[in-house]
């Protein structure tokens, strides 16, 4: 999730002056649009608003003393290397450590097949640029991660959604999609999935379904993109093996330290079949030459020096309390007709509003009542998700979460009353902007 | 310049196994090829080789104590912000400081128009993706920066070179190119230039020519990409105003802290007209969400707390000594018929060999004699530069530089003798690889 505390200080350049280069942009620039999530932060960051919108980890729980000592040591002990250019593939020591982290989810991998990226977001970007020609189909869950949609759209992919339920993506729906697309002559490049505690739906793909998804993709010769930023943040139940663990040749696995350590170092990675990894390294070289050697060494030293498995247990304890606060408040307060998912880990719960309500057009009223969320529409490539919202429980305290849900319930009840009186609730927003003005009272 | 110390440990995946995804890659992946410079490092990093190849700054001259204190303080004092996600545009405090740095070259800019990138390489990448459709023409100096060629090629640009001489790009050649391309109906997207101490040629565009280049580009409605990583590293002569200083609406300026501080933090930037900057921020968001907040705060604090202008003067003292060692050795030792440029700053000198010699096919012999350089061919999109080599004087000591040139002269003399005996020197290399095998004796 990106935060842009500055965005509300600037006038929109398109709005305030004519862009002399408007005819010069590439066709793909048409697909580059501001995400609703990002624009929301300008509103949600005001202190009186309880934000259930952001996907920011609670970095206040980080062991700052330990980290400050580690960053100092990296400069003092390894400065000549840490402050120099590195390889486009990434620091070999860190890549070894990354293999240890992945082994917790059943993955056996060689450091040679890992590439370190600027968050797993850059891995998504590199994979898309290596595989996707304009018009190629990319399959993704319905709903799916908003910035993955942006990245696929920026390379002019034709994004098709595959239905999910509480057990994750539905294999029959995947197969049906593939059969139809293949029959219609489409080039399908990969299936993108967040199998654990999905963003935004909060659901986890069951072990049985993982086997079927792999079998179907193998049969169609389709790559799976397994994006797993939250896998180690499990608050109940048993871990499920990574898809990559059982299909090393058919899965590109994306990982990240943004949620298990800190997003501030921007260290993510991709594990890919060797030939694909070689392409990704070339793409990374033209994208940025190399990632920060310093940051890679910091994370490598943290993994070597700090009891990181225990640290993740501590994080999970904290996040479990927040998840429980969210679940408890939803159970206690939500009006009939509203449903939601029950995440066993991660950061998010996916709420479905009663018939006739629209989470996007309801948002200005919610912000007015000092609570923010992300409307469901942002998580679909097409026009879907109007009755949905994503609520996150990672950043606010349990008290804030309960207060936020209380405010939200007030808004939903008021909308329901409007609907019952007038036949529909808030009118959808009109005009040039999809998000509430930042100076909304 | 990227370094890949690992590349020689791995078998080429394409060579050792069949790539099952070979038919699945995007068309643009065809343009992603390993740079000669990168592959060279595997050879040149052996301790007995004097490498005049790499463009790595001499980070051993960095004030490590000061930097280790700064990184510690950023975690201790600003950890909650530094270790969190940031905005895709970059830290506002750092962007203000960047404007101060640019003011040294005559640029007046608002922090709002700056975007912080993963080195200036990422800025190149974002600009190319925002502007270049497959087949669009990009103009670049002849020769030009190797990884810029890679980036343009990765977005399937049609790269055309514009002739240079000792005073930088030749305005008449630029105009002639533009007239011809326009007449032929080509879409020309921008003119890419490294005006100061050019990589690889070492030459600087004169003030008079800058005016003419801007006038020509303005007349043709063409954006200028001014890439200026070395501008503050001047060892003699008077600074020349940046192109951007005199044409804020027609120039995108790229800057970097990789040479004036350290490449290890990967902090570069672009300064662009507002509407273009807005597009670049969207592209950055889909490329990586946000850059490392931590690294941005470290560089911001360094600029606030450390006497960085004095530090650059110290760097320049050191690099001047190395430049002088290079110039002195070339004057004293190079055989007749060999010519070279005379850089007033930066890292590189461009050598032209006598007729009949080929720097690329000569390279295995040079490495055998324990000296490395970058063959000129890597700096052209087409088949050019065979008689050229880039020598860098940034990383080796003056003694190493003199010894390197001595060895190189021995190789050139032996090649000349071969040429005189057989009519041509070393045969061009054949087979799949353009670079010497890493285990060459």
PDB file of C-alpha atoms in Angstrom, chain B residues 112-227:
ATOM      1  CA  UNK B 112       6.770  19.437  -6.240  1.00  0.00           C
ATOM      2  CA  UNK B 113       8.276  18.787  -9.663  1.00  0.00           C
ATOM      3  CA  UNK B 114      10.905  16.354  -8.384  1.00  0.00           C
ATOM      4  CA  UNK B 115      10.414  12.601  -8.166  1.00  0.00           C
ATOM      5  CA  UNK B 116      12.931  10.472  -6.272  1.00  0.00           C
ATOM      6  CA  UNK B 117      13.956   7.295  -8.111  1.00  0.00           C
ATOM      7  CA  UNK B 118      16.069   4.154  -7.643  1.00  0.00           C
ATOM      8  CA  UNK B 119      19.154   5.782  -9.095  1.00  0.00           C
ATOM      9  CA  UNK B 120      18.702   7.923 -12.170  1.00  0.00           C
ATOM     10  CA  UNK B 121      18.480   4.612 -14.032  1.00  0.00           C
ATOM     11  CA  UNK B 122      14.941   4.141 -12.771  1.00  0.00           C
ATOM     12  CA  UNK B 123      14.080   7.648 -13.913  1.00  0.00           C
ATOM     13  CA  UNK B 124      15.256   6.664 -17.405  1.00  0.00           C
ATOM     14  CA  UNK B 125      13.116   3.566 -17.201  1.00  0.00           C
ATOM     15  CA  UNK B 126       9.993   5.416 -16.053  1.00  0.00           C
ATOM     16  CA  UNK B 127      10.372   8.120 -18.687  1.00  0.00           C
ATOM     17  CA  UNK B 128      10.817   5.547 -21.416  1.00  0.00           C
ATOM     18  CA  UNK B 129       7.763   3.586 -20.339  1.00  0.00           C
ATOM     19  CA  UNK B 130       5.657   6.732 -20.174  1.00  0.00           C
ATOM     20  CA  UNK B 131       6.713   8.019 -23.602  1.00  0.00           C
ATOM     21  CA  UNK B 132       7.877   5.223 -25.858  1.00  0.00           C
ATOM     22  CA  UNK B 133       5.639   3.012 -27.957  1.00  0.00           C
ATOM     23  CA  UNK B 134       7.344   0.246 -29.947  1.00  0.00           C
ATOM     24  CA  UNK B 135       9.023   1.775 -32.983  1.00  0.00           C
ATOM     25  CA  UNK B 136       9.140   5.330 -31.626  1.00  0.00           C
ATOM     26  CA  UNK B 137      12.457   7.035 -32.261  1.00  0.00           C
ATOM     27  CA  UNK B 138      14.745   8.061 -29.412  1.00  0.00           C
ATOM     28  CA  UNK B 139      17.755  10.207 -30.255  1.00  0.00           C
ATOM     29  CA  UNK B 140      21.001   9.719 -28.335  1.00  0.00           C
ATOM     30  CA  UNK B 141      24.571  10.833 -28.669  1.00  0.00           C
ATOM     31  CA  UNK B 142      27.033   8.663 -30.562  1.00  0.00           C
ATOM     32  CA  UNK B 143      28.317   6.961 -28.425  1.00  0.00           C
ATOM     33  CA  UNK B 144      25.972   6.939 -25.440  1.00  0.00           C
ATOM     34  CA  UNK B 145      25.489   5.371 -22.001  1.00  0.00           C
ATOM     35  CA  UNK B 146      25.181   1.613 -22.371  1.00  0.00           C
ATOM     36  CA  UNK B 147      22.328   0.997 -19.934  1.00  0.00           C
ATOM     37  CA  UNK B 148      20.300   3.818 -21.457  1.00  0.00           C
ATOM     38  CA  UNK B 149      20.509   1.863 -24.719  1.00  0.00           C
ATOM     39  CA  UNK B 150      19.321  -1.242 -22.871  1.00  0.00           C
ATOM     40  CA  UNK B 151      16.384   0.621 -21.360  1.00  0.00           C
ATOM     41  CA  UNK B 152      15.317   2.186 -24.654  1.00  0.00           C
ATOM     42  CA  UNK B 153      15.671  -1.208 -26.342  1.00  0.00           C
ATOM     43  CA  UNK B 154      13.643  -2.898 -23.597  1.00  0.00           C
ATOM     44  CA  UNK B 155      10.728  -0.664 -24.614  1.00  0.00           C
ATOM     45  CA  UNK B 156      11.383  -1.376 -28.297  1.00  0.00           C
ATOM     46  CA  UNK B 157      12.516   2.127 -29.185  1.00  0.00           C
ATOM     47  CA  UNK B 158      14.201   2.814 -32.501  1.00  0.00           C
ATOM     48  CA  UNK B 159      17.473   4.325 -31.233  1.00  0.00           C
ATOM     49  CA  UNK B 160      19.207   6.779 -33.576  1.00  0.00           C
ATOM     50  CA  UNK B 161      22.590   8.266 -32.820  1.00  0.00           C
ATOM     51  CA  UNK B 162      23.619  11.902 -33.288  1.00  0.00           C
ATOM     52  CA  UNK B 163      27.268  12.651 -34.025  1.00  0.00           C
ATOM     53  CA  UNK B 164      29.506  14.242 -31.367  1.00  0.00           C
ATOM     54  CA  UNK B 165      32.926  15.809 -31.303  1.00  0.00           C
ATOM     55  CA  UNK B 166      35.123  17.209 -28.528  1.00  0.00           C
ATOM     56  CA  UNK B 167      32.528  19.903 -27.798  1.00  0.00           C
ATOM     57  CA  UNK B 168      29.671  17.426 -27.333  1.00  0.00           C
ATOM     58  CA  UNK B 169      26.800  16.702 -29.660  1.00  0.00           C
ATOM     59  CA  UNK B 170      26.906  18.568 -32.984  1.00  0.00           C
ATOM     60  CA  UNK B 171      23.807  20.788 -33.326  1.00  0.00           C
ATOM     61  CA  UNK B 172      23.824  20.549 -37.126  1.00  0.00           C
ATOM     62  CA  UNK B 173      23.769  16.771 -36.900  1.00  0.00           C
ATOM     63  CA  UNK B 174      20.858  16.926 -34.457  1.00  0.00           C
ATOM     64  CA  UNK B 175      18.895  19.221 -36.738  1.00  0.00           C
ATOM     65  CA  UNK B 176      19.614  17.137 -39.814  1.00  0.00           C
ATOM     66  CA  UNK B 177      18.453  13.996 -38.004  1.00  0.00           C
ATOM     67  CA  UNK B 178      15.267  15.673 -36.862  1.00  0.00           C
ATOM     68  CA  UNK B 179      14.505  17.057 -40.297  1.00  0.00           C
ATOM     69  CA  UNK B 180      15.025  13.658 -41.921  1.00  0.00           C
ATOM     70  CA  UNK B 181      13.040  11.754 -39.299  1.00  0.00           C
ATOM     71  CA  UNK B 182      10.174  14.218 -39.385  1.00  0.00           C
ATOM     72  CA  UNK B 183      10.101  14.137 -43.166  1.00  0.00           C
ATOM     73  CA  UNK B 184       9.979  10.346 -43.035  1.00  0.00           C
ATOM     74  CA  UNK B 185       7.011  10.458 -40.666  1.00  0.00           C
ATOM     75  CA  UNK B 186       8.737   9.065 -37.599  1.00  0.00           C
ATOM     76  CA  UNK B 187       7.537   9.856 -34.098  1.00  0.00           C
ATOM     77  CA  UNK B 188      10.603  11.156 -32.235  1.00  0.00           C
ATOM     78  CA  UNK B 189      10.032  11.111 -28.481  1.00  0.00           C
ATOM     79  CA  UNK B 190      13.089  12.729 -26.940  1.00  0.00           C
ATOM     80  CA  UNK B 191      16.756  13.525 -27.285  1.00  0.00           C
ATOM     81  CA  UNK B 192      18.842  11.844 -24.593  1.00  0.00           C
ATOM     82  CA  UNK B 193      22.070  13.598 -23.659  1.00  0.00           C
ATOM     83  CA  UNK B 194      24.747  13.378 -20.958  1.00  0.00           C
ATOM     84  CA  UNK B 195      26.042  16.933 -21.405  1.00  0.00           C
ATOM     85  CA  UNK B 196      28.781  16.922 -18.756  1.00  0.00           C
ATOM     86  CA  UNK B 197      31.820  14.612 -18.966  1.00  0.00           C
ATOM     87  CA  UNK B 198      29.793  12.263 -21.040  1.00  0.00           C
ATOM     88  CA  UNK B 199      29.644   8.542 -20.439  1.00  0.00           C
ATOM     89  CA  UNK B 200      31.487   7.099 -22.350  1.00  0.00           C
ATOM     90  CA  UNK B 201      33.118   9.909 -24.340  1.00  0.00           C
ATOM     91  CA  UNK B 202      34.229  12.184 -21.489  1.00  0.00           C
ATOM     92  CA  UNK B 203      33.374  15.346 -23.477  1.00  0.00           C
ATOM     93  CA  UNK B 204      31.248  18.293 -22.343  1.00  0.00           C
ATOM     94  CA  UNK B 205      28.660  20.156 -24.379  1.00  0.00           C
ATOM     95  CA  UNK B 206      29.697  23.793 -24.676  1.00  0.00           C
ATOM     96  CA  UNK B 207      27.452  26.650 -23.494  1.00  0.00           C
ATOM     97  CA  UNK B 208      27.037  27.894 -27.059  1.00  0.00           C
ATOM     98  CA  UNK B 209      25.955  24.472 -28.290  1.00  0.00           C
ATOM     99  CA  UNK B 210      23.547  24.074 -25.384  1.00  0.00           C
ATOM    100  CA  UNK B 211      21.705  27.170 -26.587  1.00  0.00           C
ATOM    101  CA  UNK B 212      21.529  25.791 -30.108  1.00  0.00           C
ATOM    102  CA  UNK B 213      20.418  22.324 -28.991  1.00  0.00           C
ATOM    103  CA  UNK B 214      17.620  23.864 -26.919  1.00  0.00           C
ATOM    104  CA  UNK B 215      16.582  26.103 -29.779  1.00  0.00           C
ATOM    105  CA  UNK B 216      16.431  23.176 -32.226  1.00  0.00           C
ATOM    106  CA  UNK B 217      14.526  20.920 -29.821  1.00  0.00           C
ATOM    107  CA  UNK B 218      12.094  23.711 -28.997  1.00  0.00           C
ATOM    108  CA  UNK B 219      11.480  24.307 -32.670  1.00  0.00           C
ATOM    109  CA  UNK B 220      10.717  20.608 -33.213  1.00  0.00           C
ATOM    110  CA  UNK B 221       8.648  20.332 -29.995  1.00  0.00           C
ATOM    111  CA  UNK B 222      11.090  17.695 -28.753  1.00  0.00           C
ATOM    112  CA  UNK B 223      11.760  16.914 -25.107  1.00  0.00           C
ATOM    113  CA  UNK B 224      15.375  16.868 -23.945  1.00  0.00           C
ATOM    114  CA  UNK B 225      16.451  14.254 -21.411  1.00  0.00           C
ATOM    115  CA  UNK B 226      19.404  15.786 -19.599  1.00  0.00           C
ATOM    116  CA  UNK B 227      21.207  13.049 -17.665  1.00  0.00           C
TER     117      UNK B 227
END
